[in-house]
C-alpha positions as a printed NumPy array, in Angstrom:
array([[ 16.451, -13.192, -10.402],
       [ 19.953, -12.135,  -8.731],
       [ 21.029, -14.949,  -5.632],
       [ 20.434, -13.471,  -2.436],
       [ 19.739, -14.332,   0.839],
       [ 16.2  , -14.173,   2.156],
       [ 14.643, -12.757,   5.161],
       [ 11.755, -14.299,   6.754],
       [  9.558, -11.56 ,   9.103],
       [  7.553, -14.083,  11.19 ],
       [  4.795, -12.02 ,  13.428],
       [  4.65 , -13.44 ,  16.926],
       [  1.878, -15.802,  17.854],
       [ -1.593, -14.127,  19.067],
       [ -1.283, -12.63 ,  22.702],
       [ -3.643, -11.914,  25.983],
       [ -4.211,  -8.126,  24.504],
       [ -4.997,  -9.49 ,  20.656],
       [ -7.682, -11.591,  22.465],
       [ -8.808,  -9.302,  24.604],
       [ -9.022,  -6.324,  21.634],
       [ -6.383,  -3.597,  23.337],
       [ -3.095,  -1.667,  22.12 ],
       [ -0.44 ,  -3.634,  24.019],
       [  2.347,  -1.542,  22.414],
       [  5.677,  -2.37 ,  24.222],
       [  3.68 ,  -3.79 ,  27.685],
       [  4.929,  -7.04 ,  28.575],
       [  1.835,  -9.087,  26.876],
       [  2.365, -12.897,  26.488],
       [  1.247, -14.989,  24.197],
       [ -1.906, -16.111,  24.916],
       [ -3.533, -20.866,  24.495],
       [ -4.172, -19.997,  20.388],
       [ -0.683, -18.209,  20.061],
       [  0.955, -20.354,  22.024],
       [ -0.204, -23.4  ,  19.17 ],
       [  0.322, -20.901,  16.699],
       [  3.515, -20.093,  17.721],
       [  4.264, -24.758,  17.936],
       [  2.608, -25.313,  14.592],
       [  4.744, -21.928,  12.611],
       [  7.9  , -23.945,  14.122],
       [  7.212, -27.344,  12.436],
       [  6.442, -25.306,   9.15 ],
       [ 10.163, -23.632,   9.891],
       [ 12.078, -26.863,  11.26 ],
       [ 12.784, -27.706,   7.617],
       [ 14.395, -24.422,   6.782],
       [ 17.605, -24.035,   7.238],
       [ 18.136, -20.213,   8.996],
       [ 22.013, -18.69 ,   9.291],
       [ 20.584, -16.539,  11.66 ],
       [ 17.219, -15.633,  13.964],
       [ 17.178, -11.922,  15.158],
       [ 14.338, -11.04 ,  17.564],
       [ 12.617,  -8.012,  18.608],
       [ 13.271,  -8.117,  22.626],
       [  9.561,  -7.808,  23.44 ],
       [  8.417, -10.996,  25.359],
       [  5.865, -11.862,  23.087],
       [  8.355, -12.302,  20.621],
       [ 10.751, -14.637,  22.668],
       [  8.226, -16.214,  23.299],
       [  6.96 , -17.532,  19.981],
       [ 10.528, -18.051,  19.184],
       [ 11.087, -20.355,  22.123],
       [  8.416, -22.331,  20.667],
       [  8.722, -22.213,  17.927],
       [ 12.752, -23.095,  17.437],
       [ 13.23 , -24.142,  20.958],
       [ 17.375, -25.092,  19.541],
       [ 17.662, -21.434,  18.584],
       [ 19.657, -18.584,  20.851],
       [ 18.051, -15.527,  18.69 ],
       [ 19.897, -12.01 ,  19.23 ],
       [ 17.481,  -8.851,  20.513],
       [ 16.897,  -6.336,  17.761],
       [ 15.533,  -3.157,  19.1  ],
       [ 15.509,  -1.79 ,  15.682],
       [ 12.484,  -4.399,  15.537],
       [ 10.494,  -3.489,  18.892],
       [  6.802,  -2.505,  18.704],
       [  6.385,   1.283,  18.124],
       [  6.089,   3.064,  20.789],
       [  2.421,   4.181,  20.956],
       [  3.191,   6.327,  24.23 ],
       [ -0.439,   6.913,  26.274],
       [ -1.832,   4.467,  23.924],
       [ -0.225,   2.25 ,  25.347],
       [ -2.625,  -0.727,  27.21 ],
       [ -6.218,   1.17 ,  26.143],
       [ -8.552,  -0.873,  24.245],
       [ -8.997,  -0.011,  20.64 ],
       [-12.095,   1.101,  20.505],
       [-11.491,   3.696,  22.662],
       [ -8.848,   4.476,  20.502],
       [-10.593,   4.794,  17.44 ],
       [-12.655,   7.996,  19.207],
       [ -9.367,   9.666,  19.702],
       [ -8.896,  12.544,  16.744],
       [ -5.472,  11.398,  15.561],
       [ -7.263,   7.432,  15.288],
       [ -8.041,   9.01 ,  11.505],
       [ -4.724,   9.601,  10.73 ],
       [ -3.226,   6.257,  12.012],
       [ -5.219,   5.176,   9.445],
       [ -5.282,   7.28 ,   6.476],
       [ -1.79 ,   8.999,   7.213],
       [  0.103,   7.157,   8.657],
       [  3.603,   9.542,   8.095],
       [  2.443,  11.97 ,  10.148],
       [  0.921,  10.356,  13.033],
       [  3.338,  10.735,  16.433],
       [  2.154,   9.148,  19.031],
       [  1.441,  11.346,  22.809],
       [  4.615,  10.99 ,  24.47 ],
       [  5.393,   8.296,  22.091],
       [  6.78 ,   7.617,  18.943],
       [  6.403,   9.097,  14.873],
       [  5.446,   5.67 ,  12.819],
       [  8.171,   7.313,  10.184],
       [ 10.474,   7.335,  12.941],
       [  9.728,   3.476,  13.589],
       [  9.239,   2.516,   9.698],
       [ 12.588,   3.984,   9.302],
       [ 14.746,   2.296,  11.93 ],
       [ 12.811,  -0.581,  11.24 ],
       [ 14.026,  -1.001,   7.544],
       [ 17.392,  -0.273,   8.153],
       [ 17.951,  -3.285,  11.043],
       [ 16.879,  -6.076,   8.37 ],
       [ 18.823,  -3.94 ,   5.86 ],
       [ 21.756,  -3.942,   7.681],
       [ 21.036,  -7.304,   8.961],
       [ 20.206,  -8.989,   4.898],
       [ 23.755,  -7.542,   4.13 ],
       [ 25.354,  -9.062,   7.473],
       [ 24.264, -12.161,   6.789],
       [ 24.988, -12.37 ,   3.168],
       [ 28.691, -11.51 ,   3.666],
       [ 28.947, -14.3  ,   6.307],
       [ 27.102, -17.029,   5.434],
       [ 26.588, -16.294,   1.495],
       [ 23.729, -15.343,  -1.223],
       [ 22.051, -18.818,  -0.814],
       [ 21.131, -17.833,   3.372],
       [ 17.712, -17.246,   5.07 ],
       [ 17.822, -15.779,   7.831],
       [ 14.102, -15.023,  10.293],
       [ 13.013, -11.904,  11.772],
       [ 10.509, -11.688,  14.901],
       [  8.694,  -8.69 ,  15.281],
       [  4.797,  -7.022,  15.152],
       [  2.611,  -6.366,  12.607],
       [  2.99 ,  -2.416,  11.983],
       [  6.387,  -2.832,  12.116],
       [  6.172,  -5.764,   9.871],
       [  4.023,  -3.717,   7.469],
       [  6.208,  -1.31 ,   7.524],
       [  9.195,  -3.475,   6.203],
       [  6.951,  -4.865,   3.488],
       [  5.376,  -1.267,   2.461],
       [  9.118,  -0.388,   1.73 ],
       [  9.739,  -3.826,  -0.495],
       [  7.005,  -2.16 ,  -2.278],
       [  8.053,   0.479,  -2.939],
       [  4.901,   2.195,  -1.183],
       [  4.581,   5.31 ,   0.487],
       [  3.83 ,   4.606,   4.215],
       [  0.479,   6.332,   4.407],
       [ -0.729,   3.028,   1.979],
       [  0.707,   0.605,   4.585],
       [ -2.513,   0.007,   6.116],
       [ -3.362,  -2.373,   3.074],
       [ -1.616,  -4.857,   3.815],
       [ -2.174,  -7.611,   6.683],
       [ -0.028,  -9.417,   8.841],
       [ -1.498, -12.084,  10.909],
       [ -0.281, -13.638,  14.179],
       [  2.438, -15.777,  13.776],
       [  2.31 , -15.508,   9.924],
       [  5.69 , -15.608,   7.279],
       [  6.562, -12.93 ,   4.96 ],
       [  9.79 , -13.488,   2.344],
       [ 11.878, -10.729,   1.178],
       [ 15.15 , -10.777,  -1.027],
       [ 16.833,  -7.527,  -1.294],
       [ 18.554,  -7.79 ,  -4.65 ],
       [ 21.422,  -4.989,  -5.438],
       [ 18.867,  -3.184,  -7.611],
       [ 15.472,  -3.643,  -6.073],
       [ 13.673,  -5.53 ,  -3.093],
       [ 11.036,  -8.465,  -4.089],
       [  8.021,  -9.368,  -2.112],
       [  8.289, -13.571,  -2.303],
       [  5.464, -14.343,  -0.328],
       [  3.563, -12.345,   1.995],
       [  0.752, -13.218,   5.884],
       [  1.9  , -17.285,   4.698],
       [ -0.217, -18.842,   7.691],
       [ -0.103, -22.553,   6.3  ],
       [  1.943, -23.478,   3.07 ],
       [  5.358, -24.814,   2.797],
       [  8.78 , -23.19 ,   3.407],
       [ 10.94 , -25.34 ,   1.624],
       [ 10.269, -23.229,  -1.486],
       [ 11.823, -20.399,   0.197],
       [ 15.357, -22.146,   0.189],
       [ 17.66 , -21.023,  -2.685],
       [ 18.865, -23.525,  -4.741],
       [ 23.07 , -23.157,  -4.219],
       [ 24.414, -21.724,  -7.98 ],
       [ 25.227, -23.595, -10.583],
       [ 29.474, -22.657, -11.766],
       [ 31.203, -23.575, -14.717],
       [ 34.76 , -25.239, -13.407],
       [ 36.864, -23.494, -12.016],
       [ 34.271, -21.633, -10.149],
       [ 32.567, -19.046, -13.011],
       [ 28.722, -18.664, -12.855],
       [ 27.009, -20.997, -15.226],
       [ 26.581, -19.633, -18.898],
       [ 23.73 , -17.844, -18.931],
       [ 22.688, -16.776, -15.646],
       [ 20.621, -13.573, -16.008],
       [ 22.717, -10.921, -14.54 ],
       [ 19.637,  -8.269, -14.32 ],
       [ 17.515,  -8.783, -10.783],
       [ 14.637,  -9.531, -12.303],
       [ 12.989, -12.7  , -12.175],
       [ 12.639, -13.868, -15.573],
       [ 10.054, -16.081, -17.923]])
């Protein structure tokens, strides 16, 4: 595979809304005790990984997750990673929302879903994908193709980014599972993205750090290095 930067997508830890079965949306809900423990645990997993950049949704649950996981880091807020704007659905119990006529559309045809006084899901997906691709290009240009960087965001946002990486329609993104405090890894090669890891809640993350490229004398790439972006063998 062509050597490229590696994006780690981190979902925030569990919140009080997650625990109560509510739709938080862009409300300032915070991590509960379980979420705080999850943030600390994922921080232990991330500590050995050299992160070239850390960006985050500006919502407090993401900022709290990073404060606990990576207290030495000053993350950059990125509006493109903010939660979907659920409009009047925000703050309501999911059990109540499941009776709304829009609910089956959200679950089965989300590309057509527009939340009342809120955001279309397709618009959320487009701005989230644009944000991570722009940051990935910037990190690669500034830190080189072996760089690893992290973006902390929300479940639906990460699912939309994963769907784009897999080349599947947004209408299939509800089949993707992204748990609180999970890590998902993507590499954007010149020809196509690769989903390297999905919904990882306990694995060793150091294996996601690309090894330095081998070079011959004079700086040329080592003989036999692949020109394709495909994983071979």
